[in-house]
PDB file of C-alpha atoms in Angstrom:
ATOM      1  CA  MET A   1      21.674  11.857 -41.790  1.00  0.00           C
ATOM      2  CA  ILE A   2      22.562   9.556 -44.741  1.00  0.00           C
ATOM      3  CA  SER A   3      25.813  10.389 -46.242  1.00  0.00           C
ATOM      4  CA  PHE A   4      25.862  12.337 -49.562  1.00  0.00           C
ATOM      5  CA  ARG A   5      27.172   9.311 -51.515  1.00  0.00           C
ATOM      6  CA  ALA A   6      24.338   7.108 -50.140  1.00  0.00           C
ATOM      7  CA  CYS A   7      21.790   9.781 -51.142  1.00  0.00           C
ATOM      8  CA  ILE A   8      23.128   9.560 -54.550  1.00  0.00           C
ATOM      9  CA  VAL A   9      22.970   5.704 -54.757  1.00  0.00           C
ATOM     10  CA  PHE A  10      19.280   5.939 -53.351  1.00  0.00           C
ATOM     11  CA  GLY A  11      18.376   8.016 -56.116  1.00  0.00           C
ATOM     12  CA  ALA A  12      20.137   6.058 -58.974  1.00  0.00           C
ATOM     13  CA  LEU A  13      19.508   2.307 -57.992  1.00  0.00           C
ATOM     14  CA  PRO A  14      16.565   0.256 -56.920  1.00  0.00           C
ATOM     15  CA  LEU A  15      17.048  -0.654 -53.262  1.00  0.00           C
ATOM     16  CA  ALA A  16      17.402  -4.268 -54.070  1.00  0.00           C
ATOM     17  CA  ALA A  17      20.556  -3.465 -55.908  1.00  0.00           C
ATOM     18  CA  LEU A  18      22.044  -1.646 -52.915  1.00  0.00           C
ATOM     19  CA  GLY A  19      24.698  -3.954 -51.422  1.00  0.00           C
ATOM     20  CA  ALA A  20      26.406  -1.617 -48.894  1.00  0.00           C
ATOM     21  CA  ASP A  21      25.228  -1.387 -45.219  1.00  0.00           C
ATOM     22  CA  LEU A  22      23.252   1.776 -44.310  1.00  0.00           C
ATOM     23  CA  ALA A  23      24.142   4.205 -41.658  1.00  0.00           C
ATOM     24  CA  PHE A  24      21.279   6.563 -40.985  1.00  0.00           C
ATOM     25  CA  GLU A  25      21.397   9.297 -38.181  1.00  0.00           C
ATOM     26  CA  ILE A  26      18.038  10.079 -36.602  1.00  0.00           C
ATOM     27  CA  PRO A  27      17.828  13.941 -35.851  1.00  0.00           C
ATOM     28  CA  ALA A  28      17.567  14.791 -32.116  1.00  0.00           C
ATOM     29  CA  VAL A  29      13.864  15.248 -31.068  1.00  0.00           C
ATOM     30  CA  PRO A  30      12.804  16.962 -27.915  1.00  0.00           C
ATOM     31  CA  VAL A  31      10.197  15.316 -25.772  1.00  0.00           C
ATOM     32  CA  SER A  32       8.397  17.619 -23.086  1.00  0.00           C
ATOM     33  CA  LEU A  33       7.098  16.365 -19.825  1.00  0.00           C
ATOM     34  CA  ASN A  34       5.261  18.304 -17.160  1.00  0.00           C
ATOM     35  CA  ILE A  35       6.486  17.601 -13.658  1.00  0.00           C
ATOM     36  CA  ALA A  36       4.880  19.404 -10.880  1.00  0.00           C
ATOM     37  CA  GLY A  37       3.858  22.351 -13.222  1.00  0.00           C
ATOM     38  CA  GLN A  38       7.541  22.452 -14.597  1.00  0.00           C
ATOM     39  CA  VAL A  39       8.375  21.645 -18.088  1.00  0.00           C
ATOM     40  CA  VAL A  40      11.192  19.038 -18.338  1.00  0.00           C
ATOM     41  CA  THR A  41      12.779  18.331 -21.906  1.00  0.00           C
ATOM     42  CA  ILE A  42      14.264  15.117 -22.760  1.00  0.00           C
ATOM     43  CA  THR A  43      16.258  14.862 -25.990  1.00  0.00           C
ATOM     44  CA  VAL A  44      16.023  11.581 -27.939  1.00  0.00           C
ATOM     45  CA  SER A  45      18.305  10.755 -30.897  1.00  0.00           C
ATOM     46  CA  GLY A  46      19.672   7.612 -32.481  1.00  0.00           C
ATOM     47  CA  ASN A  47      20.506   5.697 -35.671  1.00  0.00           C
ATOM     48  CA  VAL A  48      19.365   3.112 -38.115  1.00  0.00           C
ATOM     49  CA  SER A  49      22.113   0.857 -39.478  1.00  0.00           C
ATOM     50  CA  GLY A  50      22.392  -2.463 -41.376  1.00  0.00           C
ATOM     51  CA  ALA A  51      21.896  -4.045 -44.762  1.00  0.00           C
ATOM     52  CA  PRO A  52      18.649  -3.217 -46.540  1.00  0.00           C
ATOM     53  CA  GLU A  53      17.752  -6.835 -47.320  1.00  0.00           C
ATOM     54  CA  GLN A  54      17.969  -7.820 -43.608  1.00  0.00           C
ATOM     55  CA  PRO A  55      16.272  -6.427 -40.390  1.00  0.00           C
ATOM     56  CA  LEU A  56      17.764  -3.049 -39.601  1.00  0.00           C
ATOM     57  CA  HIS A  57      19.192  -2.215 -36.206  1.00  0.00           C
ATOM     58  CA  LEU A  58      17.443   0.716 -34.417  1.00  0.00           C
ATOM     59  CA  ASN A  59      19.256   2.416 -31.572  1.00  0.00           C
ATOM     60  CA  LEU A  60      17.594   5.302 -29.626  1.00  0.00           C
ATOM     61  CA  ARG A  61      19.223   7.314 -26.927  1.00  0.00           C
ATOM     62  CA  ALA A  62      17.454   9.514 -24.387  1.00  0.00           C
ATOM     63  CA  ASP A  63      19.392  12.212 -22.539  1.00  0.00           C
ATOM     64  CA  LEU A  64      17.699  12.175 -18.876  1.00  0.00           C
ATOM     65  CA  SER A  65      19.819  15.035 -17.411  1.00  0.00           C
ATOM     66  CA  ASP A  66      16.896  17.508 -17.201  1.00  0.00           C
ATOM     67  CA  LEU A  67      14.716  14.803 -15.597  1.00  0.00           C
ATOM     68  CA  GLN A  68      17.482  14.222 -13.093  1.00  0.00           C
ATOM     69  CA  SER A  69      17.373  17.669 -12.127  1.00  0.00           C
ATOM     70  CA  HIS A  70      13.634  17.496 -11.210  1.00  0.00           C
ATOM     71  CA  MET A  71      13.666  14.328  -9.156  1.00  0.00           C
ATOM     72  CA  THR A  72      12.875  16.183  -6.072  1.00  0.00           C
ATOM     73  CA  PRO A  73       9.697  17.872  -7.225  1.00  0.00           C
ATOM     74  CA  LEU A  74       8.714  14.743  -9.163  1.00  0.00           C
ATOM     75  CA  LEU A  75       8.827  12.636  -5.896  1.00  0.00           C
ATOM     76  CA  LEU A  76       7.474  15.380  -3.609  1.00  0.00           C
ATOM     77  CA  ALA A  77       4.229  15.494  -5.905  1.00  0.00           C
ATOM     78  CA  GLU A  78       3.991  11.648  -5.944  1.00  0.00           C
ATOM     79  CA  LEU A  79       4.911  10.768  -2.454  1.00  0.00           C
ATOM     80  CA  ASN A  80       4.101  13.731  -0.009  1.00  0.00           C
ATOM     81  CA  GLN A  81       1.102  13.174   2.214  1.00  0.00           C
ATOM     82  CA  SER A  82      -0.137  14.453   5.521  1.00  0.00           C
ATOM     83  CA  ASN A  83      -2.829  12.216   6.825  1.00  0.00           C
ATOM     84  CA  ARG A  84      -4.165  12.767  10.384  1.00  0.00           C
ATOM     85  CA  CYS A  85      -4.506   9.205  10.819  1.00  0.00           C
ATOM     86  CA  GLY A  86      -1.890   7.280   8.910  1.00  0.00           C
ATOM     87  CA  GLU A  87       1.321   8.211   7.216  1.00  0.00           C
ATOM     88  CA  ARG A  88       2.825  11.619   6.914  1.00  0.00           C
ATOM     89  CA  ILE A  89       5.539  11.881   4.543  1.00  0.00           C
ATOM     90  CA  SER A  90       7.698  14.891   3.381  1.00  0.00           C
ATOM     91  CA  VAL A  91      10.416  14.363   0.707  1.00  0.00           C
ATOM     92  CA  GLU A  92      13.386  16.549   1.486  1.00  0.00           C
ATOM     93  CA  ARG A  93      15.562  15.597  -1.528  1.00  0.00           C
ATOM     94  CA  ALA A  94      15.634  13.094  -4.324  1.00  0.00           C
ATOM     95  CA  THR A  95      18.547  12.145  -6.720  1.00  0.00           C
ATOM     96  CA  LEU A  96      18.811   9.756  -9.574  1.00  0.00           C
ATOM     97  CA  VAL A  97      22.205   8.734 -10.840  1.00  0.00           C
ATOM     98  CA  PRO A  98      23.694   6.081 -13.162  1.00  0.00           C
ATOM     99  CA  ALA A  99      24.420   2.565 -11.920  1.00  0.00           C
ATOM    100  CA  ALA A 100      24.419   0.940 -15.323  1.00  0.00           C
ATOM    101  CA  PRO A 101      22.658  -0.940 -16.508  1.00  0.00           C
ATOM    102  CA  ALA A 102      20.373   0.321 -13.912  1.00  0.00           C
ATOM    103  CA  GLY A 103      19.657   3.710 -12.130  1.00  0.00           C
ATOM    104  CA  ARG A 104      20.021   4.504  -8.448  1.00  0.00           C
ATOM    105  CA  MET A 105      17.360   6.675  -6.779  1.00  0.00           C
ATOM    106  CA  THR A 106      18.170   8.066  -3.328  1.00  0.00           C
ATOM    107  CA  VAL A 107      15.342   9.777  -1.352  1.00  0.00           C
ATOM    108  CA  GLN A 108      15.693  11.765   1.880  1.00  0.00           C
ATOM    109  CA  LEU A 109      12.507  12.118   3.612  1.00  0.00           C
ATOM    110  CA  HIS A 110      10.819  12.811   6.821  1.00  0.00           C
ATOM    111  CA  PHE A 111       8.221  10.196   7.823  1.00  0.00           C
ATOM    112  CA  GLU A 112       5.676   9.900  10.592  1.00  0.00           C
ATOM    113  CA  LYS A 113       2.918   7.207  11.283  1.00  0.00           C
ATOM    114  CA  TRP A 114      -0.140   8.342  13.368  1.00  0.00           C
ATOM    115  CA  VAL A 115      -3.062   6.430  14.749  1.00  0.00           C
ATOM    116  CA  CYS A 116      -6.334   7.754  15.829  1.00  0.00           C
ATOM    117  CA  ILE A 117      -7.956   6.496  19.029  1.00  0.00           C
ATOM    118  CA  LYS A 118     -11.463   7.100  20.031  1.00  0.00           C
ATOM    119  CA  ALA A 119     -12.177   7.644  23.789  1.00  0.00           C
ATOM    120  CA  PHE A 120     -15.003   9.212  25.562  1.00  0.00           C
ATOM    121  CA  GLY A 121     -16.582  10.411  22.161  1.00  0.00           C
ATOM    122  CA  LYS A 122     -13.410  12.092  21.041  1.00  0.00           C
ATOM    123  CA  GLU A 123     -10.755  11.046  18.516  1.00  0.00           C
ATOM    124  CA  ASN A 124      -7.228  11.718  19.276  1.00  0.00           C
ATOM    125  CA  ALA A 125      -4.300  11.450  17.030  1.00  0.00           C
ATOM    126  CA  THR A 126      -1.186   9.826  18.452  1.00  0.00           C
ATOM    127  CA  ARG A 127       2.230   9.527  16.674  1.00  0.00           C
ATOM    128  CA  LEU A 128       3.756   6.091  16.980  1.00  0.00           C
ATOM    129  CA  VAL A 129       6.932   6.564  14.949  1.00  0.00           C
ATOM    130  CA  GLY A 130       8.644   9.361  13.359  1.00  0.00           C
ATOM    131  CA  GLY A 131      11.965  10.792  12.149  1.00  0.00           C
ATOM    132  CA  ASN A 132      14.233  11.440   9.115  1.00  0.00           C
ATOM    133  CA  GLY A 133      15.452   8.560   6.719  1.00  0.00           C
ATOM    134  CA  THR A 134      17.316   7.842   3.570  1.00  0.00           C
ATOM    135  CA  VAL A 135      15.879   5.207   1.218  1.00  0.00           C
ATOM    136  CA  GLN A 136      17.787   3.866  -1.778  1.00  0.00           C
ATOM    137  CA  VAL A 137      15.895   2.163  -4.721  1.00  0.00           C
ATOM    138  CA  LEU A 138      17.718   0.466  -7.722  1.00  0.00           C
ATOM    139  CA  LEU A 139      15.718   0.681 -10.915  1.00  0.00           C
ATOM    140  CA  THR A 140      16.344  -1.393 -13.939  1.00  0.00           C
ATOM    141  CA  PRO A 141      14.419  -1.141 -17.216  1.00  0.00           C
ATOM    142  CA  ARG A 142      12.959  -3.965 -19.042  1.00  0.00           C
ATOM    143  CA  VAL A 143      11.185  -4.834 -22.214  1.00  0.00           C
ATOM    144  CA  ASP A 144       7.724  -6.254 -22.321  1.00  0.00           C
ATOM    145  CA  ASP A 145       6.311  -7.800 -25.453  1.00  0.00           C
ATOM    146  CA  GLY A 146       8.881  -6.159 -27.694  1.00  0.00           C
ATOM    147  CA  GLN A 147       6.914  -2.812 -27.385  1.00  0.00           C
ATOM    148  CA  THR A 148       6.632  -1.577 -23.801  1.00  0.00           C
ATOM    149  CA  VAL A 149       9.286  -0.545 -21.344  1.00  0.00           C
ATOM    150  CA  ARG A 150       8.726  -1.173 -17.660  1.00  0.00           C
ATOM    151  CA  LEU A 151      10.914  -0.663 -14.507  1.00  0.00           C
ATOM    152  CA  ASP A 152      11.985  -3.365 -12.009  1.00  0.00           C
ATOM    153  CA  ALA A 153      12.627  -1.922  -8.517  1.00  0.00           C
ATOM    154  CA  GLU A 154      14.811  -3.128  -5.742  1.00  0.00           C
ATOM    155  CA  ILE A 155      15.169  -1.778  -2.217  1.00  0.00           C
ATOM    156  CA  GLY A 156      18.896  -0.707  -1.521  1.00  0.00           C
ATOM    157  CA  GLU A 157      20.500   0.652   1.434  1.00  0.00           C
ATOM    158  CA  ILE A 158      18.082   2.246   4.236  1.00  0.00           C
ATOM    159  CA  ASP A 159      19.582   4.706   6.707  1.00  0.00           C
ATOM    160  CA  ALA A 160      17.123   5.434   9.450  1.00  0.00           C
ATOM    161  CA  ASP A 161      17.284   4.945  13.414  1.00  0.00           C
ATOM    162  CA  GLY A 162      15.124   3.092  15.687  1.00  0.00           C
ATOM    163  CA  SER A 163      11.500   2.177  15.090  1.00  0.00           C
ATOM    164  CA  LEU A 164      11.523   4.113  11.924  1.00  0.00           C
ATOM    165  CA  GLY A 165      14.366   1.933  10.582  1.00  0.00           C
ATOM    166  CA  GLU A 166      12.301  -1.057  11.347  1.00  0.00           C
ATOM    167  CA  LEU A 167       9.146   0.193   9.686  1.00  0.00           C
ATOM    168  CA  LEU A 168      11.303   1.057   6.387  1.00  0.00           C
ATOM    169  CA  HIS A 169      13.048  -2.272   6.413  1.00  0.00           C
ATOM    170  CA  SER A 170       9.825  -4.076   6.661  1.00  0.00           C
ATOM    171  CA  GLU A 171       6.329  -3.128   5.630  1.00  0.00           C
ATOM    172  CA  TYR A 172       6.557   0.414   4.360  1.00  0.00           C
ATOM    173  CA  GLY A 173       9.975   0.136   2.576  1.00  0.00           C
ATOM    174  CA  ASN A 174       8.055  -1.860  -0.211  1.00  0.00           C
ATOM    175  CA  THR A 175       5.312   0.601  -0.325  1.00  0.00           C
ATOM    176  CA  LEU A 176       7.936   3.376  -0.951  1.00  0.00           C
ATOM    177  CA  ARG A 177       9.704   1.268  -3.537  1.00  0.00           C
ATOM    178  CA  ASP A 178       6.530   0.784  -5.499  1.00  0.00           C
ATOM    179  CA  LYS A 179       5.512   4.402  -5.256  1.00  0.00           C
ATOM    180  CA  ILE A 180       9.107   5.494  -6.491  1.00  0.00           C
ATOM    181  CA  ARG A 181       8.921   3.060  -9.355  1.00  0.00           C
ATOM    182  CA  GLU A 182       5.572   4.236 -10.597  1.00  0.00           C
ATOM    183  CA  ALA A 183       6.464   7.900 -10.383  1.00  0.00           C
ATOM    184  CA  LEU A 184       9.622   7.466 -12.614  1.00  0.00           C
ATOM    185  CA  LEU A 185       7.859   5.123 -14.919  1.00  0.00           C
ATOM    186  CA  LYS A 186       5.452   7.585 -16.047  1.00  0.00           C
ATOM    187  CA  ALA A 187       8.329   9.603 -17.343  1.00  0.00           C
ATOM    188  CA  ILE A 188      10.358   6.754 -18.665  1.00  0.00           C
ATOM    189  CA  GLN A 189       7.449   5.300 -20.805  1.00  0.00           C
ATOM    190  CA  LYS A 190       6.734   8.636 -22.339  1.00  0.00           C
ATOM    191  CA  THR A 191      10.444   9.001 -23.133  1.00  0.00           C
ATOM    192  CA  SER A 192      10.651   5.479 -24.702  1.00  0.00           C
ATOM    193  CA  ALA A 193       7.407   5.592 -26.627  1.00  0.00           C
ATOM    194  CA  LEU A 194       8.105   4.937 -30.263  1.00  0.00           C
ATOM    195  CA  GLU A 195       5.733   7.811 -31.061  1.00  0.00           C
ATOM    196  CA  ALA A 196       8.445  10.294 -29.878  1.00  0.00           C
ATOM    197  CA  VAL A 197      10.936   9.533 -32.594  1.00  0.00           C
ATOM    198  CA  VAL A 198       9.820   6.828 -34.896  1.00  0.00           C
ATOM    199  CA  PRO A 199       7.444   7.781 -37.733  1.00  0.00           C
ATOM    200  CA  ALA A 200       4.101   6.325 -37.921  1.00  0.00           C
ATOM    201  CA  GLN A 201       4.989   4.575 -41.198  1.00  0.00           C
ATOM    202  CA  ALA A 202       7.834   2.648 -39.534  1.00  0.00           C
ATOM    203  CA  ARG A 203       6.145   1.727 -36.190  1.00  0.00           C
ATOM    204  CA  PRO A 204       4.528  -1.480 -37.194  1.00  0.00           C
ATOM    205  CA  PHE A 205       7.986  -2.670 -38.251  1.00  0.00           C
ATOM    206  CA  VAL A 206       9.675  -2.006 -34.906  1.00  0.00           C
ATOM    207  CA  THR A 207      10.391  -4.503 -32.139  1.00  0.00           C
ATOM    208  CA  ILE A 208      12.233  -3.424 -28.905  1.00  0.00           C
ATOM    209  CA  GLN A 209      14.849  -6.064 -28.064  1.00  0.00           C
ATOM    210  CA  SER A 210      16.675  -4.381 -25.008  1.00  0.00           C
ATOM    211  CA  VAL A 211      16.722  -1.107 -22.926  1.00  0.00           C
ATOM    212  CA  GLU A 212      19.165  -0.073 -20.279  1.00  0.00           C
ATOM    213  CA  PHE A 213      20.313   2.958 -18.316  1.00  0.00           C
ATOM    214  CA  ALA A 214      23.815   4.128 -19.168  1.00  0.00           C
ATOM    215  CA  GLU A 215      26.128   7.015 -18.191  1.00  0.00           C
ATOM    216  CA  ARG A 216      27.260   9.841 -20.297  1.00  0.00           C
ATOM    217  CA  GLY A 217      30.013  12.029 -19.167  1.00  0.00           C
ATOM    218  CA  THR A 218      29.992  12.301 -15.308  1.00  0.00           C
ATOM    219  CA  GLY A 219      26.690  11.503 -13.813  1.00  0.00           C
ATOM    220  CA  ILE A 220      24.463  11.992 -16.825  1.00  0.00           C
ATOM    221  CA  LEU A 221      21.866   9.221 -17.070  1.00  0.00           C
ATOM    222  CA  MET A 222      21.044   8.051 -20.458  1.00  0.00           C
ATOM    223  CA  LEU A 223      18.313   5.573 -21.512  1.00  0.00           C
ATOM    224  CA  ASN A 224      19.511   3.464 -24.365  1.00  0.00           C
ATOM    225  CA  LEU A 225      17.004   1.470 -26.323  1.00  0.00           C
ATOM    226  CA  MET A 226      17.849  -1.237 -28.922  1.00  0.00           C
ATOM    227  CA  GLY A 227      15.435  -2.713 -31.511  1.00  0.00           C
ATOM    228  CA  ARG A 228      15.015  -4.121 -34.819  1.00  0.00           C
ATOM    229  CA  LEU A 229      13.306  -2.352 -37.759  1.00  0.00           C
ATOM    230  CA  THR A 230      12.017  -5.218 -39.915  1.00  0.00           C
ATOM    231  CA  VAL A 231      10.856  -3.234 -43.139  1.00  0.00           C
ATOM    232  CA  PRO A 232       9.742  -5.157 -46.289  1.00  0.00           C
ATOM    233  CA  LEU A 233      12.416  -4.472 -49.097  1.00  0.00           C
ATOM    234  CA  GLY A 234      10.217  -2.394 -51.166  1.00  0.00           C
ATOM    235  CA  GLN A 235       9.416  -0.043 -48.441  1.00  0.00           C
ATOM    236  CA  VAL A 236      13.015   0.764 -46.974  1.00  0.00           C
ATOM    237  CA  SER A 237      13.510   3.880 -48.904  1.00  0.00           C
ATOM    238  CA  SER A 238      10.385   5.532 -48.113  1.00  0.00           C
ATOM    239  CA  VAL A 239      10.466   4.467 -44.362  1.00  0.00           C
ATOM    240  CA  LEU A 240      14.070   5.967 -43.881  1.00  0.00           C
ATOM    241  CA  GLU A 241      12.826   9.140 -45.762  1.00  0.00           C
ATOM    242  CA  GLN A 242      10.035   9.272 -43.017  1.00  0.00           C
ATOM    243  CA  PHE A 243      12.774   9.320 -40.410  1.00  0.00           C
ATOM    244  CA  ARG A 244      14.958  11.977 -42.193  1.00  0.00           C
ATOM    245  CA  ASN A 245      11.866  14.282 -42.665  1.00  0.00           C
ATOM    246  CA  ARG A 246      10.795  14.277 -38.971  1.00  0.00           C
TER     247      ARG A 246
END
C-alpha cells in the first residue's frame, strides 16, 4: 500500500505538485483455475512505482506453486488417449520446475502406436511400437502486442529406447511439445490476464513489456510480468485508488 506520509501528501496537494516517486504495493489477489475437476489457486501480487508525471512501472508476480503440484492431472487430462487405431498415451508423472527465464516440463509417459489392417472382412489392430519414455520441454513466456502472453516451446532431452525413441525424436515429439505448450498456456494466460489484478479503469493504460519465469526459494516457479502504466496526469490518483480498493 502507499505509505502513510504519501497518503497525507495525496490528500493535501494536487498530483502535479507531487515531486517524489511513488511506491505502491498491490495487495495479493487469488486467481482460481479448474484443472481436471480440482481447484488450483494462484496468488498474484505486485507494485506500481515511478514519478507521477512519467509512465509508471507495473510489476506483477504470480506464485505458480499450486499449479506445479497439479501438473500430472493437467497433462493427464490433456494428453491421455486410447485409440484403437492410432496413438495410446498414458501420462505417468509430470513436473514443472524453474529454468529461468524459462520453465522445464518433464513428462514420464507410456506410449503405444497401433495400426488397423483389414483382411478377409475383419479389422485387426496391431501394435507397431510401444514402451515408456521421458520427454522434456523447455517453455519460455513471451509477450505479443503488449497485451497477451504466449509460450515458446522447445524439445529438450528425450529418454526412450529403440523404435519408441526414434518416434519421439522425430514426428511425434513435436506433437507432444505442442500439446504440452497448449495445456500450460491455458493456465498461464488466465494467470497473466490483466483482469485478474488490474482494475478496469487502469487497463487501457497498461502495456506489457516483458514476462519471464523465475524461481523463489527452492523450486517454486514464479511468473514475473513487467509493464508500463501510462496514465494521464489528472487520473493518476484515482487509478491508484482503484488498485488500493480491489
